[in-house]
GROMACS .gro file of C-alpha atoms in nm:
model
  279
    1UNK     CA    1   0.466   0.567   1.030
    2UNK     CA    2   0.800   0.639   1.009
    3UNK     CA    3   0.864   0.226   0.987
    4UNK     CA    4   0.651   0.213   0.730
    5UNK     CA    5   0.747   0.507   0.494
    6UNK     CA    6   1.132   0.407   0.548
    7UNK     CA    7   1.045   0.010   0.471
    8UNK     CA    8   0.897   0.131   0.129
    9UNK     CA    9   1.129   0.334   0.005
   10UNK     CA   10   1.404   0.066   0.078
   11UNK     CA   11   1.205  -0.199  -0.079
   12UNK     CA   12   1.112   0.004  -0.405
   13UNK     CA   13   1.478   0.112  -0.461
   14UNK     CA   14   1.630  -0.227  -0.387
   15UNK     CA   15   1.370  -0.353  -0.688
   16UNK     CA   16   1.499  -0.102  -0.930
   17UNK     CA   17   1.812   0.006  -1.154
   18UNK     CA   18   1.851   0.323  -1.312
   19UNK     CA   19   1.748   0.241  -1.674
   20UNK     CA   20   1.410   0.121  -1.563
   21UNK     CA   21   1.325   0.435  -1.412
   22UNK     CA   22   1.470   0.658  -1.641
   23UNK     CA   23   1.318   0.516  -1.949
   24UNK     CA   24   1.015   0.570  -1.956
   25UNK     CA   25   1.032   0.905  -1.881
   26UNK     CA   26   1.146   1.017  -2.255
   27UNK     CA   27   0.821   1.048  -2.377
   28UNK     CA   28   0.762   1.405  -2.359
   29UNK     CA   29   0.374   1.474  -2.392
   30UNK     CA   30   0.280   1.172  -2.150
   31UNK     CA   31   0.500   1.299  -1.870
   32UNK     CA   32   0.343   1.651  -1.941
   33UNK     CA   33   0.011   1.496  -1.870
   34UNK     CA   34   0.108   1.268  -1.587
   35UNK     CA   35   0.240   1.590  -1.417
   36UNK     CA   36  -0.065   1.805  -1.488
   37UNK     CA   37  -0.320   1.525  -1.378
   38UNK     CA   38  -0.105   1.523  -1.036
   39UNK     CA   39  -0.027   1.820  -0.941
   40UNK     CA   40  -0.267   2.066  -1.085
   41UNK     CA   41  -0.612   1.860  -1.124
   42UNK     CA   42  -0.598   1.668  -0.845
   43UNK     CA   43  -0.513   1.927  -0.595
   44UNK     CA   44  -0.757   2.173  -0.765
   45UNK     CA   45  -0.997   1.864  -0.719
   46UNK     CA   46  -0.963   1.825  -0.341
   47UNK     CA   47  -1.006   2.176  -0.272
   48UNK     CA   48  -1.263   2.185  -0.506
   49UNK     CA   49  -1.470   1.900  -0.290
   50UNK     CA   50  -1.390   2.066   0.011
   51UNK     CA   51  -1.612   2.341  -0.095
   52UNK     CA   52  -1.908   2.177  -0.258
   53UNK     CA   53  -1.930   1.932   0.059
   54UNK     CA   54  -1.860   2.162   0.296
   55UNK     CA   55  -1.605   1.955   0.469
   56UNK     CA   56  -1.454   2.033   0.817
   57UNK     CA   57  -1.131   2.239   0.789
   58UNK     CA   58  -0.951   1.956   0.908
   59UNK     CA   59  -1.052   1.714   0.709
   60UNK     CA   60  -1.008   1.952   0.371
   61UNK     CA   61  -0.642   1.983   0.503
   62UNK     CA   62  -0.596   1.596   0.462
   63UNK     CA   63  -0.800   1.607   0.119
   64UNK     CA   64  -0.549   1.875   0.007
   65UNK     CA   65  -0.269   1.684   0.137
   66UNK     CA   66  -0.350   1.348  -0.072
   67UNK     CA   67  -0.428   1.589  -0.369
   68UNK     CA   68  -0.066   1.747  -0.344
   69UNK     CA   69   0.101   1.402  -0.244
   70UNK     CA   70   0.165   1.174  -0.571
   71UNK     CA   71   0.395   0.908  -0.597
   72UNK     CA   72   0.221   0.632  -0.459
   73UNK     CA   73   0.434   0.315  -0.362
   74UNK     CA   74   0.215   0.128  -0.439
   75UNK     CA   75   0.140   0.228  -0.810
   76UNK     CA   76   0.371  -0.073  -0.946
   77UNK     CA   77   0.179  -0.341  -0.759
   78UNK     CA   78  -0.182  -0.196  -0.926
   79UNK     CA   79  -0.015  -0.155  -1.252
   80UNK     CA   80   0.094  -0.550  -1.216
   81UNK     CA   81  -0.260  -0.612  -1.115
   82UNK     CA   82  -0.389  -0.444  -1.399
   83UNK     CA   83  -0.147  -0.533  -1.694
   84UNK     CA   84  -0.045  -0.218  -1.746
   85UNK     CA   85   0.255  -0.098  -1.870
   86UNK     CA   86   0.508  -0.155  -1.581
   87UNK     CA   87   0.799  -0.014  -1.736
   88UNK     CA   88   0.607   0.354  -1.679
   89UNK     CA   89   0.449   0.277  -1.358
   90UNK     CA   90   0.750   0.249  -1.210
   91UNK     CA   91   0.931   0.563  -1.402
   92UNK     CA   92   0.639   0.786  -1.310
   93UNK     CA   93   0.593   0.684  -0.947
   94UNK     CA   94   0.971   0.774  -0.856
   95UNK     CA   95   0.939   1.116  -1.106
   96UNK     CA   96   0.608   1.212  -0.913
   97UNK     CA   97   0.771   1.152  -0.566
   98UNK     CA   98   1.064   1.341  -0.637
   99UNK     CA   99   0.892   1.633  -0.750
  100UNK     CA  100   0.662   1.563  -0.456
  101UNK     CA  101   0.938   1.661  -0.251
  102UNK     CA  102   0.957   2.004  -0.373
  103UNK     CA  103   0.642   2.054  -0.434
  104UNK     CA  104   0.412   2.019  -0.119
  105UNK     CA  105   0.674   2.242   0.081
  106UNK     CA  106   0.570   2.527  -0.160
  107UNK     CA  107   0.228   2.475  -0.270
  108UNK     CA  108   0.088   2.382   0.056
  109UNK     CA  109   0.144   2.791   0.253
  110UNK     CA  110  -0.046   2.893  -0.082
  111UNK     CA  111  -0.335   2.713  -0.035
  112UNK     CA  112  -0.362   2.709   0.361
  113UNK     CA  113  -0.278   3.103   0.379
  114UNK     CA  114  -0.494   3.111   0.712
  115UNK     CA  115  -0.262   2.765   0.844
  116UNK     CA  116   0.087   2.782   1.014
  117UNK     CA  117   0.323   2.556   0.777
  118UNK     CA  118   0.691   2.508   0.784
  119UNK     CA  119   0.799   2.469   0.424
  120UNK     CA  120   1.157   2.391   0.534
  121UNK     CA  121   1.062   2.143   0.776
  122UNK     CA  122   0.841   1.969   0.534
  123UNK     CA  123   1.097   1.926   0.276
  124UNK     CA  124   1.373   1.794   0.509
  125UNK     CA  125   1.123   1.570   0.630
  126UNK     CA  126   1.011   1.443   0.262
  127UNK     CA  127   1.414   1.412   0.191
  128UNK     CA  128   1.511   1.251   0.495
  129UNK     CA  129   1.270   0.977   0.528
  130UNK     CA  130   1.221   0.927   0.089
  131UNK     CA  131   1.491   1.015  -0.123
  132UNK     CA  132   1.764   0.966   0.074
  133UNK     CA  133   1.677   0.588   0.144
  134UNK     CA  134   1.549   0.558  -0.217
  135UNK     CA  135   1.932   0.640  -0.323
  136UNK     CA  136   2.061   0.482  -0.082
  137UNK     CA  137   1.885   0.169  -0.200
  138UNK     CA  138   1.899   0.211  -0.549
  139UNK     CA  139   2.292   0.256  -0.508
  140UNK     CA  140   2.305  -0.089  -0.310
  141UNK     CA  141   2.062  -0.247  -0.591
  142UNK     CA  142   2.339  -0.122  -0.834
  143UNK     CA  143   2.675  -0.238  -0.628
  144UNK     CA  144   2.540  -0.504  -0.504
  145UNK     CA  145   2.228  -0.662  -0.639
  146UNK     CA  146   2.265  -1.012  -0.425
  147UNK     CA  147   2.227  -0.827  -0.118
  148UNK     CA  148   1.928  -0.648  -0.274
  149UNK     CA  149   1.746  -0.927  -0.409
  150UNK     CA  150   1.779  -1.103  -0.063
  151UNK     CA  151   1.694  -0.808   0.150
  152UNK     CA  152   1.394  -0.667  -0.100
  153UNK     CA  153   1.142  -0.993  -0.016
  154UNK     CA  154   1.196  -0.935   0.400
  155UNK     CA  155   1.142  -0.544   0.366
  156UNK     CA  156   0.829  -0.628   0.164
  157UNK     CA  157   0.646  -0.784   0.391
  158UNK     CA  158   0.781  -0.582   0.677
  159UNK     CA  159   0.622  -0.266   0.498
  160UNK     CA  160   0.274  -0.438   0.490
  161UNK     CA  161   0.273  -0.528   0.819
  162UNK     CA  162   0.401  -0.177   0.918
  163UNK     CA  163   0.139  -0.030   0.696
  164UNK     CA  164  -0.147  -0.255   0.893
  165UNK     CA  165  -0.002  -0.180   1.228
  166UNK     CA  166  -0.043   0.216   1.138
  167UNK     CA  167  -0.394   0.204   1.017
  168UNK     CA  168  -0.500  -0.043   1.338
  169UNK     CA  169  -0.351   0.216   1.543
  170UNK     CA  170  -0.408   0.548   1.414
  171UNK     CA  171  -0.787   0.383   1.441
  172UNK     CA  172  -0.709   0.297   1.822
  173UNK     CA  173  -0.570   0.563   1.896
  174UNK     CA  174  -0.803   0.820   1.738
  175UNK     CA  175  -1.162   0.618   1.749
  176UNK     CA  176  -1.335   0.924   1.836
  177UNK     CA  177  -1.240   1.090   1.537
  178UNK     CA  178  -1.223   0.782   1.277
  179UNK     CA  179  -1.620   0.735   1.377
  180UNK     CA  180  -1.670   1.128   1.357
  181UNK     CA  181  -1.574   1.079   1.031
  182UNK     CA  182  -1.878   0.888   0.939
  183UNK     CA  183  -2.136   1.192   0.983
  184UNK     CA  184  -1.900   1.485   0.765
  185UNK     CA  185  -1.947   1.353   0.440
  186UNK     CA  186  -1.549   1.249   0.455
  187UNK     CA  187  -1.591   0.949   0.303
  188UNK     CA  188  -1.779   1.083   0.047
  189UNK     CA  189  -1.491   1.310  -0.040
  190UNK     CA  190  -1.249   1.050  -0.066
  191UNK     CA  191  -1.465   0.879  -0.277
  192UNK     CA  192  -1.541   1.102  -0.508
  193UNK     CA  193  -1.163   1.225  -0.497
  194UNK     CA  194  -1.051   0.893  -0.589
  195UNK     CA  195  -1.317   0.825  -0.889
  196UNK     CA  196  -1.216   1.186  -1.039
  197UNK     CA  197  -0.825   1.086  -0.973
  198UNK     CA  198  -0.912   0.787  -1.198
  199UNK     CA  199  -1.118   0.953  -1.463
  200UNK     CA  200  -0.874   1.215  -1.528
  201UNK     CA  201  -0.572   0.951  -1.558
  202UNK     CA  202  -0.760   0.752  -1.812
  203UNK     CA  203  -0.856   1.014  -2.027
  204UNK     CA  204  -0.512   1.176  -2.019
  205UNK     CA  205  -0.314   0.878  -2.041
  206UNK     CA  206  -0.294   0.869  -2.377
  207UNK     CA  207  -0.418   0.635  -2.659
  208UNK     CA  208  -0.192   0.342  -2.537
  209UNK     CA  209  -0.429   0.106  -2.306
  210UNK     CA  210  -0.140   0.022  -2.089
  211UNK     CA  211  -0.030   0.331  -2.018
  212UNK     CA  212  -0.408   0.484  -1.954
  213UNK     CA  213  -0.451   0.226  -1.689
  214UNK     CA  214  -0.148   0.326  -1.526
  215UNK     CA  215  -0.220   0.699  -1.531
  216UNK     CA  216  -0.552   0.653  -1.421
  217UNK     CA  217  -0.481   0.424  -1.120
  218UNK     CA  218  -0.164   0.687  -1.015
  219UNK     CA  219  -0.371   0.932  -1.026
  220UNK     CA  220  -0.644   0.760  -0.817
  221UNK     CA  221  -0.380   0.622  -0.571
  222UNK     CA  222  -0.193   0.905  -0.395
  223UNK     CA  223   0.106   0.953  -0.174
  224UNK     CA  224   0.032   0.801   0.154
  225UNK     CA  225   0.379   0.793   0.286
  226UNK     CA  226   0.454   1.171   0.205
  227UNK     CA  227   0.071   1.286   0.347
  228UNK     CA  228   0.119   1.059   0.646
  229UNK     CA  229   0.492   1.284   0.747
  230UNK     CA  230   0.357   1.620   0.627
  231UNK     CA  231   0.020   1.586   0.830
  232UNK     CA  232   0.180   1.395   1.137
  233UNK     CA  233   0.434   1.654   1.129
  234UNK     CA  234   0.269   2.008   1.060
  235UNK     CA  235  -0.035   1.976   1.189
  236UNK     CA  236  -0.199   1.953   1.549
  237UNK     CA  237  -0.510   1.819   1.472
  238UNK     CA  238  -0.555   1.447   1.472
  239UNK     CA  239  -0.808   1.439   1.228
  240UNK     CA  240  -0.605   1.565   0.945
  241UNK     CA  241  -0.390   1.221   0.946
  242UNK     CA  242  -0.749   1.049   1.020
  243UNK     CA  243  -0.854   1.181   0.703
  244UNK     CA  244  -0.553   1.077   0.543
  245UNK     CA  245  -0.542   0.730   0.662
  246UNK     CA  246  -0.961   0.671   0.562
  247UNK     CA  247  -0.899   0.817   0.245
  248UNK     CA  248  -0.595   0.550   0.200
  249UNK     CA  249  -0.816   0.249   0.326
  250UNK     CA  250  -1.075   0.394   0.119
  251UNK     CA  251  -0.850   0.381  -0.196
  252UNK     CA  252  -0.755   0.040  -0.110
  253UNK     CA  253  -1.081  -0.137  -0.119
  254UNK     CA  254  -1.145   0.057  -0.423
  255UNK     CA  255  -0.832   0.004  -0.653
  256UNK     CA  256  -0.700  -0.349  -0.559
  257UNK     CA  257  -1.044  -0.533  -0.702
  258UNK     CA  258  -1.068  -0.243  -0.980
  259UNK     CA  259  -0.669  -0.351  -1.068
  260UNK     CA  260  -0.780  -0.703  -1.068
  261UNK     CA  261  -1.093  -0.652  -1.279
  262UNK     CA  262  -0.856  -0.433  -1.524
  263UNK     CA  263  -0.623  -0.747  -1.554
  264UNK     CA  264  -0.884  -1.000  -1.591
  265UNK     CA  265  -1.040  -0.806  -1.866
  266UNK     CA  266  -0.679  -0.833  -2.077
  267UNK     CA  267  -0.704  -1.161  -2.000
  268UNK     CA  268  -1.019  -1.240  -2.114
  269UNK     CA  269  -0.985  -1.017  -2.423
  270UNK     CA  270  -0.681  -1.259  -2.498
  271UNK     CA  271  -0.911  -1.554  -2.486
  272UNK     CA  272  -1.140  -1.473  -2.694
  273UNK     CA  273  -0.933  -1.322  -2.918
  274UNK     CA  274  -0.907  -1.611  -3.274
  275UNK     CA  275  -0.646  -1.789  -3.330
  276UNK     CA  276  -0.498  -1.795  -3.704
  277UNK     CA  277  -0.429  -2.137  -3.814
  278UNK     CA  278  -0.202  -2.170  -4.121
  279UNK     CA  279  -0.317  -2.390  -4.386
   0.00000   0.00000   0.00000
């Protein structure tokens, strides 16, 4: 986990300057609605779907933590997939983590009143193993951008591999519990969670195609790195990171062939699009 959370932040920030991530983020009434679509629907949406399906405490806890984690990595890669606009993928995926940061540590003893959580611990944790490498990467990206764009391709793939290695053995290591999953309506949950993360993105995403896809599949894709440490790391039982990591394979299968289907659309919309010959 740690390998893998570590890899990704080093990898994003080495891929990034300043201006890129910073941009974007001047456009006052879209970041208003990116923040409200992550951290108050989406949280109020997992705890909603805890109740209506009646889901193991557990496995809420891991619902709640995807609905309070937002940021995800991996939002620049969809938002490639999906020609959307880039330029704000990438400014609201590092704006959502940082405020992730600060956020789970306090939101997370309001909801769980009845469940022992260390807000201090979870932020140190969130700053150690994110921000700080983020900076530190971003700095090297800045000083010395040969170094970065050498290192960036190696730390890549070394964050895939870490990320397969987790979910393989997270699965080994709690099989019990992965297949339990199967007859609580989990799956369901995460689902659902993800198809209301998405239809709450695209509506509030603005009038701007580009930026709706990007809001909706941000919203839809949480913060698997910052769930993974907060429910490895405050939490006894195994199945709230089992929740965590179906929900994240769940969200996987879903959004990469939705991201593709997004981009081929643009692309077919350009073909068929006429072509104005001058006399």
């Amino acid at each position: 986990m740690i390998a893998f959370v570590l890899s990704s932040m080093l990898a994003m920030g080495l891929g990034l300057t300043g201006g890129e991530i910073i941009a974007p983020l001047r456009r006052a009434r879209l970041v208003t609605l990116t923040l409200v679509a992550n951290f108050v629907l989406m949280p109020a949406a997992a705890l909603g779907l805890s109740i209506l399906l009646r889901l193991d405490e557990p496995l809420g806890v891991g619902l709640l933590l995807l609905g309070t984690a937002a940021g995800a990595p991996f939002l620049p890669k969809l938002a490639q997939l999906a020609k959307g606009d880039l330029a704000f993928a990438v400014g609201a995926m590092v704006l959502l983590m940082v405020i992730t940061v600060g956020y789970l540590p306090v939101v997370l003893p309001l909801f769980l009143p009845g469940v022992s959580v260390n807000p201090a611990k979870i932020a140190r944790s969130l700053f150690l193993l994110m921000l700080l490498p983020l900076a530190g990467a971003l700095a090297v990206r800045a000083w010395f951008p040969n170094v970065a764009g050498r290192t960036k391709p190696f730390l890549d793939r070394f964050s895939n591999l870490s990320l397969i290695l987790l979910v393989v053995l997270i699965t080994i290591a709690n099989v019990s519990n992965v297949v339990a999953v199967f007859g609580t309506r989990g799956i369901l949950a995460g689902i659902l969670f993800i198809a209301t993360g998405f239809v709450v993105g695209w509506f509030l995403g603005g009038a701007e195609v580009s930026t709706r896809r990007v809001l909706a599949l941000g919203t839809a894709q949480r913060n698997i790195a910052a769930a993974l440490v907060v429910g490895s790391q405050s939490f006894t039982d195994p199945k709230v990171v089992v929740m965590v990591v179906v929900v994240a394979i769940v969200s996987l299968l879903i959004l990469m062939p939705l991201s593709r289907k997004l981009g081929n659309s643009v692309s077919d919309d350009a073909k068929r699009s006429p072509v104005l010959q001058r006399p």
